[in-house]
Amino acid sequence: MSNDQIQELRELLNIDEYSTLKTTRTRSFGNARCQTEDHPLAGEFHKIFQGLGGTEKLKTPYPNVSLPQYDTTHQAVRKALLEKARKEHVFEYFKLPGAVVHGNIVSPEVADSGTWKYRGDLDSYEYNFGVDDASLTFDGIQLMEGAIAYLCKHFDDIVKTPDIALRVLDVFRRIIGALTDNKPDAAHFEIMDPILALFPSRKCNSVEELDFYPTFCPTHPHYEDRIKQWPKPDYDQDFRSDDLIGWLMTAAPSPVFDYFKPYTEHQQNFPITNEHLKKVPGFENDDIDQAMAEGRLFIVDFKDFHEETVAERNWDNYGARLHASISLFGISKESNALKTIAIQPTQTPQGSGFWEDIDWFFVNIFGYGTNKHPRSKIITAGDNYWAWQMAKNTVTTMASMAGVVDHLSSHVYLGSIPVAYFRNITEHHPLRPLLDTHLMGLLTNNHTGIFTEVGFPTSDNVDPYGDPFNGLLTGAIQHLSGFSSQTFLTSVLRRKSQYHFKTHSSPIDRHADPSLAQLKDFPQHDDNELAPIISEWVDGYIRLYYHSDQDVVDDSELQAFLYETNHYGMVRGFPDDAKTIEELVDTVSRIIYWMSVNHGFSSFVSFMKLGALGFYRDHPIDPYHEYSERDWLNICPPMNVGAGLFMFSKIFTDLPEDWFRSLGKYPKGQFSHDPNVYPYLDNFQSQLKDLDEKIRAKNRERRWSYDLRMPSTMTVSPWN
């Protein structure tokens, strides 16, 4: 490409060293607010590149809430509201077989449920932790900003890639043409298509090219505000460390399903031996059976995904695979530090013998192909260095995908709770001010993630449910991971059916297991002090309105909500009634826990050096082969897929700043109808702030920090 062509491309993209294409982080796409006044086409571009998050608006305060059996003033109003609600909010069983979704997603209340509503004086009442959630100057997470920053950083290498200019020009011609014709909808893209086109589909040539975190120019007038929205993980410089893999398994990306378990018996499909163990530094004089008997061994086995990861590579997504790996971790006799011992990339071990050796020889030449159960060998840190680095990526990529599956499956599992809630709990009920914010965005986000690419259709002739394999998330998976959209959604629905409302909202107690108790640090337990804090807040709030167990029994709106969630919503483990105040407090506390703590999702999936959703190799890893760094780079995602996955993952991870609409935050004036709430709310927020500071102090003593249980970095609801 000539210098003139490069300059032409620069001018077309309007690039300087800190240029951005801004979009508001709003999940209710139809109400997107454009904060792009510094870009000449901003008002039009946001119609195509829409951001994600939550908008806000002013609403009137809640009425003086009361239990239905004591409301002598609004009986007729409540009855009319319930009749209307039960027509507008319906359970739908056929749009997504295997799950219950909202059957009238275009109803006004659903569309409005993704909005942060403040109900009074912005300068009083709720403590805001120093962050104004109703700020009209909030720019949001700017997805294209990161892409442009990466393009600037690697501009010369990118633009020299054959045909890249033609691909980029084609994208922008479609956009500019649509805008010129005043038909922005004509420029139809999957959400990541522009990024996939902006960057080459070649493999990255260095670790630096796998680093998609923006490094903005410090002279940018909003540098401090922008850079904090793209935080690098603490382990960025230590990603080669073997200790990191064990840490990531104990500091799981998804808080609901914990794949890290004590290794208590040998598995036939994982023939680990003393020979493997003694290769690992610190275990040279150890014995595998003794270590197992003493509770010093742990396993991460992704067997649940075996049948979903063995299909041949899907070239629509640039040839990614996923490996349902098995990994062994251990504590040596001399240390309580967790070490990574061995990895078997697939569920089927390679046997020994003449024919097995012949088979291994040919598989190494021709690859797995359509083999549904590919064999693999156990690899340790004592084997070839690059073979070991590649083996570690089989674990981390599967852990990343498991986290994404778990995240969306918990959304689907919880999705019918707000359907029953809106059907039965009127705005006159005391549960509305408490739970509205915690249910914010769940219905709209579920619908967008599964059924639509960029929001709801506006035409009356278009089915708003669309294709469940082509939603914002389900459609992107096809391009950005080792799963097809069909496989991904199947996995989500299978996982969703395994949740239990009480079991999976009961925090892990590692001290109940002698093996887990040996670990120096186990963040899923050690940092999780949230359940009692939430329960105390709910107990205080509930007792303002329920003065006896009979009040609970006689609350017709509450009892209908519980019954319908269980019987019609099919939320496994959800109680179908409540007979005491204690039972009600427990159920409401668990709802909040599910919507905030169990909705937590780490940013590991953004870390392309380890966390990609695909493993780009169709051949087995041989522990004795002389691999190179080039071989390791080849198993990492291509540049355009890595960029797309990195930018796309920011939709689901990281608040724009600490305490932004996080657990403990309620919109201003949320409880202005009842001043008696505020002493309990103040106590709740104080406890959360104290816990947050306690975890920050703990993180300062850790090698790598862990923020998945920090109130300040946890969303108050599934709004993202």
mmCIF file of C-alpha atoms in Angstrom, residues 305-430:
data_model
loop_
_atom_site.group_PDB
_atom_site.id
_atom_site.type_symbol
_atom_site.label_atom_id
_atom_site.label_comp_id
_atom_site.label_asym_id
_atom_site.label_seq_id
_atom_site.Cartn_x
_atom_site.Cartn_y
_atom_site.Cartn_z
ATOM 1 C CA PHE A 305 -18.875 -29.917 27.902
ATOM 2 C CA HIS A 306 -17.390 -33.024 26.280
ATOM 3 C CA GLU A 307 -20.131 -33.664 23.733
ATOM 4 C CA GLU A 308 -20.238 -29.951 22.866
ATOM 5 C CA THR A 309 -16.529 -29.502 22.188
ATOM 6 C CA VAL A 310 -15.669 -32.480 20.002
ATOM 7 C CA ALA A 311 -17.168 -31.394 16.684
ATOM 8 C CA GLU A 312 -14.799 -30.652 13.832
ATOM 9 C CA ARG A 313 -13.601 -27.107 13.504
ATOM 10 C CA ASN A 314 -16.131 -24.594 12.239
ATOM 11 C CA TRP A 315 -14.395 -22.532 9.555
ATOM 12 C CA ASP A 316 -17.084 -19.871 9.736
ATOM 13 C CA ASN A 317 -15.350 -18.857 12.944
ATOM 14 C CA TYR A 318 -11.806 -19.144 11.552
ATOM 15 C CA GLY A 319 -11.273 -22.713 12.699
ATOM 16 C CA ALA A 320 -11.637 -22.459 16.474
ATOM 17 C CA ARG A 321 -12.019 -25.535 18.676
ATOM 18 C CA LEU A 322 -12.649 -25.932 22.368
ATOM 19 C CA HIS A 323 -11.153 -28.686 24.494
ATOM 20 C CA ALA A 324 -13.027 -30.273 27.400
ATOM 21 C CA SER A 325 -9.790 -30.563 29.332
ATOM 22 C CA ILE A 326 -8.889 -32.224 32.633
ATOM 23 C CA SER A 327 -6.353 -30.506 34.903
ATOM 24 C CA LEU A 328 -4.696 -31.555 38.129
ATOM 25 C CA PHE A 329 -3.537 -29.098 40.777
ATOM 26 C CA GLY A 330 -1.758 -29.787 44.045
ATOM 27 C CA ILE A 331 -0.211 -28.540 47.256
ATOM 28 C CA SER A 332 3.271 -29.885 47.949
ATOM 29 C CA LYS A 333 4.405 -31.208 51.332
ATOM 30 C CA GLU A 334 6.471 -28.085 51.995
ATOM 31 C CA SER A 335 4.021 -25.404 50.864
ATOM 32 C CA ASN A 336 0.356 -24.437 50.973
ATOM 33 C CA ALA A 337 0.638 -22.726 47.572
ATOM 34 C CA LEU A 338 -1.437 -24.308 44.821
ATOM 35 C CA LYS A 339 0.586 -25.561 41.841
ATOM 36 C CA THR A 340 -0.509 -26.677 38.371
ATOM 37 C CA ILE A 341 0.619 -30.292 37.928
ATOM 38 C CA ALA A 342 -0.759 -31.752 34.718
ATOM 39 C CA ILE A 343 -3.203 -31.125 31.869
ATOM 40 C CA GLN A 344 -4.933 -33.565 29.538
ATOM 41 C CA PRO A 345 -6.475 -31.428 26.760
ATOM 42 C CA THR A 346 -9.370 -33.793 25.952
ATOM 43 C CA GLN A 347 -11.510 -36.328 27.776
ATOM 44 C CA THR A 348 -10.008 -39.315 25.922
ATOM 45 C CA PRO A 349 -6.465 -40.368 26.899
ATOM 46 C CA GLN A 350 -3.916 -41.654 24.417
ATOM 47 C CA GLY A 351 -3.204 -45.320 25.109
ATOM 48 C CA SER A 352 0.121 -47.123 24.769
ATOM 49 C CA GLY A 353 0.936 -49.844 22.298
ATOM 50 C CA PHE A 354 1.964 -50.339 18.677
ATOM 51 C CA TRP A 355 -1.360 -49.417 17.038
ATOM 52 C CA GLU A 356 -1.939 -46.529 19.398
ATOM 53 C CA ASP A 357 1.496 -45.165 18.455
ATOM 54 C CA ILE A 358 0.689 -45.518 14.756
ATOM 55 C CA ASP A 359 -2.601 -43.700 15.272
ATOM 56 C CA TRP A 360 -0.840 -40.919 17.186
ATOM 57 C CA PHE A 361 1.698 -40.546 14.354
ATOM 58 C CA PHE A 362 -0.990 -40.020 11.701
ATOM 59 C CA VAL A 363 -3.145 -37.735 13.856
ATOM 60 C CA ASN A 364 -0.126 -35.497 14.344
ATOM 61 C CA ILE A 365 0.201 -35.265 10.564
ATOM 62 C CA PHE A 366 -3.420 -34.984 9.460
ATOM 63 C CA GLY A 367 -5.156 -33.612 12.566
ATOM 64 C CA TYR A 368 -8.338 -34.615 14.362
ATOM 65 C CA GLY A 369 -10.624 -33.966 11.410
ATOM 66 C CA THR A 370 -14.120 -35.269 12.173
ATOM 67 C CA ASN A 371 -13.001 -37.433 15.098
ATOM 68 C CA LYS A 372 -15.718 -37.003 17.737
ATOM 69 C CA HIS A 373 -13.523 -38.178 20.620
ATOM 70 C CA PRO A 374 -9.964 -37.032 19.894
ATOM 71 C CA ARG A 375 -7.213 -38.487 22.047
ATOM 72 C CA SER A 376 -4.628 -36.485 23.929
ATOM 73 C CA LYS A 377 -1.617 -37.026 26.150
ATOM 74 C CA ILE A 378 -1.040 -35.691 29.634
ATOM 75 C CA ILE A 379 1.328 -32.704 29.634
ATOM 76 C CA THR A 380 3.218 -31.273 32.594
ATOM 77 C CA ALA A 381 5.431 -28.300 33.367
ATOM 78 C CA GLY A 382 8.410 -30.663 33.026
ATOM 79 C CA ASP A 383 7.710 -31.290 29.347
ATOM 80 C CA ASN A 384 8.434 -29.048 26.352
ATOM 81 C CA TYR A 385 7.951 -25.429 27.426
ATOM 82 C CA TRP A 386 5.748 -24.385 24.522
ATOM 83 C CA ALA A 387 3.745 -27.610 24.633
ATOM 84 C CA TRP A 388 2.960 -26.713 28.252
ATOM 85 C CA GLN A 389 1.979 -23.152 27.352
ATOM 86 C CA MET A 390 -0.353 -24.492 24.661
ATOM 87 C CA ALA A 391 -1.848 -27.022 27.088
ATOM 88 C CA LYS A 392 -2.603 -24.250 29.578
ATOM 89 C CA ASN A 393 -4.589 -22.442 26.897
ATOM 90 C CA THR A 394 -6.831 -25.485 26.470
ATOM 91 C CA VAL A 395 -7.824 -25.020 30.117
ATOM 92 C CA THR A 396 -8.250 -21.260 30.108
ATOM 93 C CA THR A 397 -10.221 -21.088 26.860
ATOM 94 C CA MET A 398 -12.633 -23.713 28.162
ATOM 95 C CA ALA A 399 -12.894 -21.871 31.479
ATOM 96 C CA SER A 400 -13.756 -18.705 29.557
ATOM 97 C CA MET A 401 -16.484 -20.390 27.534
ATOM 98 C CA ALA A 402 -17.865 -22.120 30.631
ATOM 99 C CA GLY A 403 -18.128 -18.694 32.239
ATOM 100 C CA VAL A 404 -20.047 -17.272 29.259
ATOM 101 C CA VAL A 405 -22.387 -20.286 29.164
ATOM 102 C CA ASP A 406 -22.971 -20.058 32.905
ATOM 103 C CA HIS A 407 -23.609 -16.327 32.692
ATOM 104 C CA LEU A 408 -26.276 -16.494 29.993
ATOM 105 C CA SER A 409 -27.791 -19.660 31.465
ATOM 106 C CA SER A 410 -28.318 -17.905 34.797
ATOM 107 C CA HIS A 411 -30.042 -15.077 32.885
ATOM 108 C CA VAL A 412 -32.361 -17.608 31.219
ATOM 109 C CA TYR A 413 -32.953 -19.440 34.493
ATOM 110 C CA LEU A 414 -33.998 -16.229 36.258
ATOM 111 C CA GLY A 415 -35.948 -14.803 33.317
ATOM 112 C CA SER A 416 -39.418 -15.860 34.378
ATOM 113 C CA ILE A 417 -39.103 -14.310 37.867
ATOM 114 C CA PRO A 418 -39.817 -10.756 36.609
ATOM 115 C CA VAL A 419 -42.665 -12.094 34.444
ATOM 116 C CA ALA A 420 -44.451 -13.396 37.551
ATOM 117 C CA TYR A 421 -43.369 -10.298 39.465
ATOM 118 C CA PHE A 422 -44.891 -7.807 37.021
ATOM 119 C CA ARG A 423 -48.034 -9.931 36.756
ATOM 120 C CA ASN A 424 -48.728 -9.938 40.482
ATOM 121 C CA ILE A 425 -46.909 -7.184 42.379
ATOM 122 C CA THR A 426 -48.457 -3.757 41.843
ATOM 123 C CA GLU A 427 -46.635 -0.463 42.376
ATOM 124 C CA HIS A 428 -48.615 -0.108 45.601
ATOM 125 C CA HIS A 429 -46.817 -3.149 47.076
ATOM 126 C CA PRO A 430 -43.749 -2.633 49.319
#
